[in-house]
PDB file of C-alpha atoms in Angstrom:
ATOM      1  CA  MET A 255      -1.915  45.274 -25.389  1.00  0.00           C
ATOM      2  CA  LYS A 256       0.799  43.819 -23.186  1.00  0.00           C
ATOM      3  CA  THR A 257       2.660  40.960 -24.874  1.00  0.00           C
ATOM      4  CA  THR A 258       3.484  37.927 -22.755  1.00  0.00           C
ATOM      5  CA  LYS A 259       7.174  37.092 -22.891  1.00  0.00           C
ATOM      6  CA  THR A 260       8.288  33.554 -23.659  1.00  0.00           C
ATOM      7  CA  ASN A 261      10.217  31.831 -20.871  1.00  0.00           C
ATOM      8  CA  ILE A 262      13.732  31.012 -22.043  1.00  0.00           C
ATOM      9  CA  HIS A 263      17.005  29.740 -20.694  1.00  0.00           C
ATOM     10  CA  PHE A 264      20.062  30.801 -22.692  1.00  0.00           C
ATOM     11  CA  LEU A 265      22.999  28.417 -22.901  1.00  0.00           C
ATOM     12  CA  ASP A 266      26.046  29.336 -20.825  1.00  0.00           C
ATOM     13  CA  ASN A 267      28.071  31.913 -22.741  1.00  0.00           C
ATOM     14  CA  TYR A 268      31.289  29.869 -22.928  1.00  0.00           C
ATOM     15  CA  LEU A 269      29.481  26.697 -24.021  1.00  0.00           C
ATOM     16  CA  ALA A 270      27.771  28.685 -26.775  1.00  0.00           C
ATOM     17  CA  SER A 271      31.155  29.542 -28.324  1.00  0.00           C
ATOM     18  CA  PRO A 272      33.776  27.214 -26.826  1.00  0.00           C
ATOM     19  CA  THR A 273      37.414  27.204 -27.888  1.00  0.00           C
ATOM     20  CA  ASN A 274      37.916  23.560 -26.838  1.00  0.00           C
ATOM     21  CA  PRO A 275      35.737  20.429 -26.936  1.00  0.00           C
ATOM     22  CA  ILE A 276      33.059  20.501 -24.231  1.00  0.00           C
ATOM     23  CA  ARG A 277      33.756  17.949 -21.500  1.00  0.00           C
ATOM     24  CA  VAL A 278      30.703  15.743 -20.879  1.00  0.00           C
ATOM     25  CA  ILE A 279      30.553  13.022 -18.232  1.00  0.00           C
ATOM     26  CA  VAL A 280      27.958  10.279 -18.732  1.00  0.00           C
ATOM     27  CA  ILE A 281      27.192   8.245 -15.619  1.00  0.00           C
ATOM     28  CA  GLY A 282      25.812   4.786 -16.391  1.00  0.00           C
ATOM     29  CA  ALA A 283      26.301   2.643 -19.502  1.00  0.00           C
ATOM     30  CA  GLY A 284      23.222   0.418 -19.234  1.00  0.00           C
ATOM     31  CA  GLY A 285      19.923   0.518 -21.112  1.00  0.00           C
ATOM     32  CA  THR A 286      19.749   4.295 -21.466  1.00  0.00           C
ATOM     33  CA  GLY A 287      23.437   5.160 -21.259  1.00  0.00           C
ATOM     34  CA  SER A 288      24.507   2.712 -23.966  1.00  0.00           C
ATOM     35  CA  LYS A 289      21.953   4.201 -26.391  1.00  0.00           C
ATOM     36  CA  LEU A 290      22.736   7.777 -25.377  1.00  0.00           C
ATOM     37  CA  MET A 291      26.406   7.351 -26.247  1.00  0.00           C
ATOM     38  CA  THR A 292      25.550   6.685 -29.898  1.00  0.00           C
ATOM     39  CA  ALA A 293      23.394   9.822 -29.918  1.00  0.00           C
ATOM     40  CA  LEU A 294      26.253  11.846 -28.423  1.00  0.00           C
ATOM     41  CA  MET A 295      28.526  10.582 -31.195  1.00  0.00           C
ATOM     42  CA  GLU A 296      25.995  11.903 -33.717  1.00  0.00           C
ATOM     43  CA  ILE A 297      25.799  15.248 -31.897  1.00  0.00           C
ATOM     44  CA  ASN A 298      29.588  15.473 -31.840  1.00  0.00           C
ATOM     45  CA  HIS A 299      29.882  14.786 -35.570  1.00  0.00           C
ATOM     46  CA  SER A 300      27.177  17.348 -36.365  1.00  0.00           C
ATOM     47  CA  LEU A 301      28.815  20.003 -34.178  1.00  0.00           C
ATOM     48  CA  LEU A 302      32.162  19.434 -35.888  1.00  0.00           C
ATOM     49  CA  GLU A 303      30.480  19.909 -39.262  1.00  0.00           C
ATOM     50  CA  LEU A 304      29.220  23.262 -37.958  1.00  0.00           C
ATOM     51  CA  GLU A 305      32.828  24.243 -37.105  1.00  0.00           C
ATOM     52  CA  HIS A 306      32.231  23.718 -33.387  1.00  0.00           C
ATOM     53  CA  PRO A 307      35.056  21.999 -31.400  1.00  0.00           C
ATOM     54  CA  GLY A 308      32.667  19.193 -30.441  1.00  0.00           C
ATOM     55  CA  LEU A 309      32.438  17.044 -27.319  1.00  0.00           C
ATOM     56  CA  ASP A 310      34.948  15.269 -25.101  1.00  0.00           C
ATOM     57  CA  VAL A 311      32.909  12.495 -23.478  1.00  0.00           C
ATOM     58  CA  HIS A 312      33.939  10.394 -20.469  1.00  0.00           C
ATOM     59  CA  LEU A 313      31.749   7.382 -19.650  1.00  0.00           C
ATOM     60  CA  TRP A 314      31.660   6.106 -16.045  1.00  0.00           C
ATOM     61  CA  ASP A 315      30.371   2.613 -15.229  1.00  0.00           C
ATOM     62  CA  ASP A 316      31.845  -0.281 -13.231  1.00  0.00           C
ATOM     63  CA  ASP A 317      29.509  -2.997 -14.578  1.00  0.00           C
ATOM     64  CA  MET A 318      30.494  -5.807 -16.913  1.00  0.00           C
ATOM     65  CA  ILE A 319      28.454  -7.088 -19.850  1.00  0.00           C
ATOM     66  CA  THR A 320      26.334 -10.204 -19.244  1.00  0.00           C
ATOM     67  CA  SER A 321      23.945 -12.234 -21.398  1.00  0.00           C
ATOM     68  CA  ALA A 322      21.010 -10.186 -20.074  1.00  0.00           C
ATOM     69  CA  ASN A 323      22.549  -7.015 -21.543  1.00  0.00           C
ATOM     70  CA  VAL A 324      22.891  -8.322 -25.105  1.00  0.00           C
ATOM     71  CA  GLY A 325      20.058  -7.139 -27.335  1.00  0.00           C
ATOM     72  CA  ARG A 326      18.160  -4.689 -25.125  1.00  0.00           C
ATOM     73  CA  GLN A 327      21.294  -2.722 -24.377  1.00  0.00           C
ATOM     74  CA  ARG A 328      23.791  -1.807 -27.089  1.00  0.00           C
ATOM     75  CA  PHE A 329      26.145  -4.742 -26.626  1.00  0.00           C
ATOM     76  CA  ALA A 330      27.093  -7.749 -28.759  1.00  0.00           C
ATOM     77  CA  GLU A 331      27.492 -11.401 -27.797  1.00  0.00           C
ATOM     78  CA  SER A 332      31.240 -11.090 -28.400  1.00  0.00           C
ATOM     79  CA  GLU A 333      31.489  -8.311 -25.783  1.00  0.00           C
ATOM     80  CA  LYS A 334      30.299 -10.389 -22.822  1.00  0.00           C
ATOM     81  CA  GLY A 335      32.701 -10.187 -19.909  1.00  0.00           C
ATOM     82  CA  LEU A 336      34.046  -6.766 -20.908  1.00  0.00           C
ATOM     83  CA  TYR A 337      33.424  -3.573 -18.975  1.00  0.00           C
ATOM     84  CA  LYS A 338      30.425  -1.783 -20.463  1.00  0.00           C
ATOM     85  CA  ALA A 339      32.180   1.577 -20.508  1.00  0.00           C
ATOM     86  CA  GLN A 340      35.278   0.230 -22.265  1.00  0.00           C
ATOM     87  CA  ALA A 341      33.298  -1.710 -24.873  1.00  0.00           C
ATOM     88  CA  ILE A 342      31.232   1.351 -25.803  1.00  0.00           C
ATOM     89  CA  ILE A 343      34.093   3.842 -25.810  1.00  0.00           C
ATOM     90  CA  ASN A 344      36.418   1.571 -27.830  1.00  0.00           C
ATOM     91  CA  ARG A 345      33.672   0.997 -30.377  1.00  0.00           C
ATOM     92  CA  LEU A 346      32.818   4.694 -30.754  1.00  0.00           C
ATOM     93  CA  ASN A 347      36.455   5.791 -30.905  1.00  0.00           C
ATOM     94  CA  ARG A 348      37.139   3.302 -33.704  1.00  0.00           C
ATOM     95  CA  TRP A 349      33.984   4.373 -35.529  1.00  0.00           C
ATOM     96  CA  SER A 350      34.389   8.149 -35.341  1.00  0.00           C
ATOM     97  CA  GLY A 351      38.072   8.754 -34.624  1.00  0.00           C
ATOM     98  CA  THR A 352      37.394  10.381 -31.268  1.00  0.00           C
ATOM     99  CA  ASN A 353      39.523  10.078 -28.143  1.00  0.00           C
ATOM    100  CA  TRP A 354      36.742   9.655 -25.601  1.00  0.00           C
ATOM    101  CA  LYS A 355      37.512   7.975 -22.264  1.00  0.00           C
ATOM    102  CA  ALA A 356      36.078   5.045 -20.295  1.00  0.00           C
ATOM    103  CA  VAL A 357      36.205   5.056 -16.496  1.00  0.00           C
ATOM    104  CA  THR A 358      35.420   1.633 -15.012  1.00  0.00           C
ATOM    105  CA  LYS A 359      34.441   2.987 -11.603  1.00  0.00           C
ATOM    106  CA  LYS A 360      31.291   4.119  -9.884  1.00  0.00           C
ATOM    107  CA  PHE A 361      30.743   7.867  -9.881  1.00  0.00           C
ATOM    108  CA  GLU A 362      30.726   8.241  -6.113  1.00  0.00           C
ATOM    109  CA  SER A 363      32.638   9.831  -3.243  1.00  0.00           C
ATOM    110  CA  ASP A 364      35.096   7.712  -1.285  1.00  0.00           C
ATOM    111  CA  SER A 365      34.703   6.704   2.366  1.00  0.00           C
ATOM    112  CA  HIS A 366      36.149  10.062   3.454  1.00  0.00           C
ATOM    113  CA  GLY A 367      33.670  12.060   1.368  1.00  0.00           C
ATOM    114  CA  ASN A 368      36.218  13.026  -1.274  1.00  0.00           C
ATOM    115  CA  ILE A 369      34.857  13.487  -4.778  1.00  0.00           C
ATOM    116  CA  PRO A 370      36.073  11.188  -7.592  1.00  0.00           C
ATOM    117  CA  GLU A 371      39.355  12.095  -9.276  1.00  0.00           C
ATOM    118  CA  ASN A 372      39.263  13.533 -12.801  1.00  0.00           C
ATOM    119  CA  SER A 373      35.538  14.221 -12.488  1.00  0.00           C
ATOM    120  CA  ALA A 374      35.502  17.828 -13.719  1.00  0.00           C
ATOM    121  CA  ALA A 375      33.185  18.525 -16.648  1.00  0.00           C
ATOM    122  CA  SER A 376      30.827  21.181 -17.963  1.00  0.00           C
ATOM    123  CA  ILE A 377      27.881  18.826 -18.476  1.00  0.00           C
ATOM    124  CA  TYR A 378      26.885  15.688 -16.550  1.00  0.00           C
ATOM    125  CA  ILE A 379      24.314  13.187 -17.792  1.00  0.00           C
ATOM    126  CA  SER A 380      23.095  10.565 -15.341  1.00  0.00           C
ATOM    127  CA  CYS A 381      21.561   7.344 -16.652  1.00  0.00           C
ATOM    128  CA  THR A 382      21.387   5.459 -13.365  1.00  0.00           C
ATOM    129  CA  ASP A 383      18.604   3.279 -11.981  1.00  0.00           C
ATOM    130  CA  THR A 384      18.541   4.101  -8.255  1.00  0.00           C
ATOM    131  CA  VAL A 385      17.256   7.005  -6.184  1.00  0.00           C
ATOM    132  CA  ALA A 386      20.363   6.905  -3.973  1.00  0.00           C
ATOM    133  CA  SER A 387      22.662   7.465  -6.951  1.00  0.00           C
ATOM    134  CA  ARG A 388      20.846  10.688  -7.850  1.00  0.00           C
ATOM    135  CA  PHE A 389      21.342  12.136  -4.376  1.00  0.00           C
ATOM    136  CA  GLU A 390      24.992  11.064  -4.499  1.00  0.00           C
ATOM    137  CA  ILE A 391      25.479  12.772  -7.867  1.00  0.00           C
ATOM    138  CA  ALA A 392      23.750  15.942  -6.643  1.00  0.00           C
ATOM    139  CA  GLU A 393      26.095  16.091  -3.649  1.00  0.00           C
ATOM    140  CA  ILE A 394      29.201  15.595  -5.802  1.00  0.00           C
ATOM    141  CA  LEU A 395      28.133  18.250  -8.317  1.00  0.00           C
ATOM    142  CA  ASN A 396      27.463  20.687  -5.485  1.00  0.00           C
ATOM    143  CA  LYS A 397      31.027  20.152  -4.245  1.00  0.00           C
ATOM    144  CA  LEU A 398      32.442  20.443  -7.741  1.00  0.00           C
ATOM    145  CA  SER A 399      30.605  23.724  -8.323  1.00  0.00           C
ATOM    146  CA  LYS A 400      32.544  25.296  -5.461  1.00  0.00           C
ATOM    147  CA  GLY A 401      35.871  24.536  -7.106  1.00  0.00           C
ATOM    148  CA  TYR A 402      37.577  25.188 -10.425  1.00  0.00           C
ATOM    149  CA  GLY A 403      36.740  28.937 -10.380  1.00  0.00           C
ATOM    150  CA  ASN A 404      36.535  30.053 -14.015  1.00  0.00           C
ATOM    151  CA  HIS A 405      38.039  26.813 -15.320  1.00  0.00           C
ATOM    152  CA  ARG A 406      36.517  25.806 -18.661  1.00  0.00           C
ATOM    153  CA  ASP A 407      35.394  22.468 -17.201  1.00  0.00           C
ATOM    154  CA  LYS A 408      33.523  24.030 -14.289  1.00  0.00           C
ATOM    155  CA  VAL A 409      30.204  22.236 -13.879  1.00  0.00           C
ATOM    156  CA  LYS A 410      27.325  24.038 -15.565  1.00  0.00           C
ATOM    157  CA  TYR A 411      24.532  21.547 -16.308  1.00  0.00           C
ATOM    158  CA  TRP A 412      23.125  18.222 -15.130  1.00  0.00           C
ATOM    159  CA  LEU A 413      20.744  16.211 -17.313  1.00  0.00           C
ATOM    160  CA  ASP A 414      19.140  13.322 -15.445  1.00  0.00           C
ATOM    161  CA  LEU A 415      17.465  10.561 -17.473  1.00  0.00           C
ATOM    162  CA  GLY A 416      15.380   7.958 -15.687  1.00  0.00           C
ATOM    163  CA  ASN A 417      12.563   5.517 -16.310  1.00  0.00           C
ATOM    164  CA  THR A 418      10.285   2.825 -14.960  1.00  0.00           C
ATOM    165  CA  LYS A 419       8.856  -0.018 -17.069  1.00  0.00           C
ATOM    166  CA  PHE A 420       6.825   2.159 -19.468  1.00  0.00           C
ATOM    167  CA  THR A 421       7.413   5.748 -18.336  1.00  0.00           C
ATOM    168  CA  GLY A 422      10.367   8.042 -17.926  1.00  0.00           C
ATOM    169  CA  GLN A 423      11.624  11.584 -17.745  1.00  0.00           C
ATOM    170  CA  GLY A 424      14.538  13.845 -18.483  1.00  0.00           C
ATOM    171  CA  ILE A 425      15.303  16.842 -16.262  1.00  0.00           C
ATOM    172  CA  LEU A 426      17.877  19.455 -17.312  1.00  0.00           C
ATOM    173  CA  SER A 427      19.171  21.570 -14.447  1.00  0.00           C
ATOM    174  CA  THR A 428      21.826  24.196 -13.886  1.00  0.00           C
ATOM    175  CA  ILE A 429      24.414  23.853 -11.153  1.00  0.00           C
ATOM    176  CA  GLY A 430      24.190  27.310  -9.683  1.00  0.00           C
ATOM    177  CA  LYS A 431      23.166  30.254 -11.817  1.00  0.00           C
ATOM    178  CA  ILE A 432      24.000  30.741 -15.490  1.00  0.00           C
ATOM    179  CA  GLU A 433      24.308  34.411 -16.407  1.00  0.00           C
ATOM    180  CA  GLN A 434      21.599  35.414 -18.855  1.00  0.00           C
ATOM    181  CA  PRO A 435      21.599  38.239 -21.410  1.00  0.00           C
ATOM    182  CA  THR A 436      19.206  41.141 -21.094  1.00  0.00           C
ATOM    183  CA  SER A 437      16.222  40.539 -23.352  1.00  0.00           C
ATOM    184  CA  LYS A 438      13.134  42.555 -24.239  1.00  0.00           C
ATOM    185  CA  LYS A 439      11.610  39.591 -26.070  1.00  0.00           C
ATOM    186  CA  PHE A 440      12.128  36.784 -23.546  1.00  0.00           C
ATOM    187  CA  LYS A 441      11.775  36.250 -19.824  1.00  0.00           C
ATOM    188  CA  THR A 442      15.086  34.624 -18.959  1.00  0.00           C
ATOM    189  CA  PHE A 443      15.805  32.078 -16.220  1.00  0.00           C
ATOM    190  CA  SER A 444      19.330  31.774 -14.867  1.00  0.00           C
ATOM    191  CA  GLN A 445      18.591  28.717 -12.739  1.00  0.00           C
ATOM    192  CA  LEU A 446      16.864  25.445 -13.608  1.00  0.00           C
ATOM    193  CA  PRO A 447      15.962  23.132 -10.684  1.00  0.00           C
ATOM    194  CA  SER A 448      17.420  19.624 -10.486  1.00  0.00           C
ATOM    195  CA  ILE A 449      15.419  16.427 -10.128  1.00  0.00           C
ATOM    196  CA  VAL A 450      16.636  16.174  -6.521  1.00  0.00           C
ATOM    197  CA  SER A 451      15.715  19.731  -5.514  1.00  0.00           C
ATOM    198  CA  GLU A 452      12.330  19.579  -7.241  1.00  0.00           C
ATOM    199  CA  TYR A 453      11.274  15.978  -6.711  1.00  0.00           C
ATOM    200  CA  GLY A 454      13.520  14.877  -3.834  1.00  0.00           C
ATOM    201  CA  THR A 455      10.680  14.191  -1.407  1.00  0.00           C
ATOM    202  CA  ALA A 456       8.752  12.207  -4.009  1.00  0.00           C
ATOM    203  CA  LEU A 457      11.875  10.253  -4.932  1.00  0.00           C
ATOM    204  CA  LYS A 458      12.522   9.256  -1.334  1.00  0.00           C
ATOM    205  CA  SER A 459       8.943   8.168  -0.750  1.00  0.00           C
ATOM    206  CA  SER A 460       8.577   6.353  -4.083  1.00  0.00           C
ATOM    207  CA  GLU A 461       8.790   2.608  -4.365  1.00  0.00           C
ATOM    208  CA  GLN A 462      12.377   1.556  -4.987  1.00  0.00           C
ATOM    209  CA  GLN A 463      13.109  -0.174  -8.272  1.00  0.00           C
ATOM    210  CA  ASP A 464      14.271  -3.781  -8.094  1.00  0.00           C
ATOM    211  CA  ASN A 465      17.933  -3.557  -9.069  1.00  0.00           C
ATOM    212  CA  THR A 466      18.709  -7.262  -8.798  1.00  0.00           C
ATOM    213  CA  PRO A 467      20.700  -8.165 -11.933  1.00  0.00           C
ATOM    214  CA  SER A 468      18.629  -9.976 -14.559  1.00  0.00           C
ATOM    215  CA  CYS A 469      19.809 -13.423 -15.576  1.00  0.00           C
ATOM    216  CA  SER A 470      18.357 -13.251 -19.086  1.00  0.00           C
ATOM    217  CA  LEU A 471      16.983 -10.838 -21.665  1.00  0.00           C
ATOM    218  CA  ALA A 472      13.481 -12.243 -21.104  1.00  0.00           C
ATOM    219  CA  GLU A 473      13.713 -11.457 -17.385  1.00  0.00           C
ATOM    220  CA  SER A 474      14.997  -7.916 -18.016  1.00  0.00           C
ATOM    221  CA  LEU A 475      12.109  -7.249 -20.409  1.00  0.00           C
ATOM    222  CA  LEU A 476       9.667  -7.946 -17.580  1.00  0.00           C
ATOM    223  CA  LYS A 477      11.224  -5.002 -15.723  1.00  0.00           C
ATOM    224  CA  GLN A 478      11.581  -2.498 -18.582  1.00  0.00           C
ATOM    225  CA  ASP A 479       9.903  -2.261 -21.973  1.00  0.00           C
ATOM    226  CA  LEU A 480      12.154  -2.895 -24.971  1.00  0.00           C
ATOM    227  CA  PHE A 481      12.166   0.680 -26.309  1.00  0.00           C
ATOM    228  CA  ILE A 482      11.764   2.813 -23.172  1.00  0.00           C
ATOM    229  CA  ASN A 483      15.515   3.335 -22.748  1.00  0.00           C
ATOM    230  CA  SER A 484      16.239   4.257 -26.360  1.00  0.00           C
ATOM    231  CA  THR A 485      13.284   6.674 -26.470  1.00  0.00           C
ATOM    232  CA  ILE A 486      14.406   8.402 -23.270  1.00  0.00           C
ATOM    233  CA  ALA A 487      17.978   8.587 -24.594  1.00  0.00           C
ATOM    234  CA  HIS A 488      16.934  10.173 -27.879  1.00  0.00           C
ATOM    235  CA  LEU A 489      14.616  12.709 -26.255  1.00  0.00           C
ATOM    236  CA  GLY A 490      17.396  13.695 -23.857  1.00  0.00           C
ATOM    237  CA  ALA A 491      19.891  13.954 -26.718  1.00  0.00           C
ATOM    238  CA  SER A 492      17.429  16.075 -28.688  1.00  0.00           C
ATOM    239  CA  LEU A 493      17.117  18.465 -25.746  1.00  0.00           C
ATOM    240  CA  LEU A 494      20.907  18.864 -25.654  1.00  0.00           C
ATOM    241  CA  TRP A 495      21.262  19.145 -29.419  1.00  0.00           C
ATOM    242  CA  ASN A 496      18.701  21.939 -29.683  1.00  0.00           C
ATOM    243  CA  LEU A 497      20.337  23.757 -26.776  1.00  0.00           C
ATOM    244  CA  PHE A 498      23.696  23.636 -28.587  1.00  0.00           C
ATOM    245  CA  LYS A 499      22.223  24.431 -31.998  1.00  0.00           C
ATOM    246  CA  THR A 500      20.071  27.422 -31.017  1.00  0.00           C
ATOM    247  CA  GLY A 501      21.835  28.524 -27.832  1.00  0.00           C
ATOM    248  CA  MET A 502      18.556  28.584 -25.913  1.00  0.00           C
ATOM    249  CA  THR A 503      15.679  26.389 -24.790  1.00  0.00           C
ATOM    250  CA  GLU A 504      12.015  26.841 -23.908  1.00  0.00           C
ATOM    251  CA  HIS A 505      11.966  23.458 -22.194  1.00  0.00           C
ATOM    252  CA  ARG A 506      13.955  22.077 -19.301  1.00  0.00           C
ATOM    253  CA  GLY A 507      12.902  18.477 -19.709  1.00  0.00           C
ATOM    254  CA  PHE A 508      10.123  16.089 -20.574  1.00  0.00           C
ATOM    255  CA  PHE A 509       7.865  13.299 -19.329  1.00  0.00           C
ATOM    256  CA  LEU A 510       7.202  10.207 -21.442  1.00  0.00           C
ATOM    257  CA  ASN A 511       4.631   7.417 -21.365  1.00  0.00           C
ATOM    258  CA  LEU A 512       5.178   4.706 -23.986  1.00  0.00           C
ATOM    259  CA  GLN A 513       1.957   2.878 -23.157  1.00  0.00           C
ATOM    260  CA  ASN A 514      -0.147   5.691 -24.596  1.00  0.00           C
ATOM    261  CA  PHE A 515       2.627   7.150 -26.790  1.00  0.00           C
ATOM    262  CA  ARG A 516       2.516  10.517 -25.073  1.00  0.00           C
ATOM    263  CA  SER A 517       5.374  12.871 -24.329  1.00  0.00           C
ATOM    264  CA  GLN A 518       5.076  16.224 -22.593  1.00  0.00           C
ATOM    265  CA  GLY A 519       7.698  18.922 -22.446  1.00  0.00           C
ATOM    266  CA  ILE A 520       8.456  20.727 -19.181  1.00  0.00           C
ATOM    267  CA  PRO A 521       8.578  24.470 -19.932  1.00  0.00           C
ATOM    268  CA  VAL A 522      11.276  26.665 -18.447  1.00  0.00           C
ATOM    269  CA  GLY A 523       9.860  28.544 -15.473  1.00  0.00           C
ATOM    270  CA  SER A 524       7.196  25.948 -14.672  1.00  0.00           C
TER     271      SER A 524
END
């Protein structure tokens, strides 16, 4: 009887056994990004305990904290008026002794099409709330993939986390192909499609989210459920953690619906 092989993507060889902390760029420090950063701190601490060099995280966001952000997002009343990225990074660095960086700019190309400075990383995680930002990020990562040669910070993966009021998704993609080992047990996949390449047409035709800043927490809760962001952040972090811990993954993402408490993994190769 012929045995069906399990679809698997193996983690990039260098990231599986790095000699330096893995550079991670998080784009967006709002509802999802602010919760994800705490999860990344936990991943970093756990990796260090496993004698792994850990993560070097840079958080990009040009927004400042307002009253509407306190409570639903991970910000305190005393932090109002500060840049979101700086408030989070300062807090986490004090807590865990890391030297992570805050960049109070938008992750976007300039008017001449030049990519942002100091934007090289192995893993990018987008927590933005617009369709346009995802296409912008995809374009920047495509440009970055053509540079840096065998540099340790050459872009390898992009994890996009997004949501509506009650639903959301996380899509892990490779930027280019990741060399896979020969396996008799698994069917390996060197390339994982991005949210833009797979769902680009649907994204463009979908109804645009209202991105007008909320004036209060009550108003923001009418747009997004209280726990949708934190649930998306933890599912995305779990996907990354298991990829680091086992060096492989059977899933390249997930869909979530908090109204009926259902989550569904997206298998590699589907």
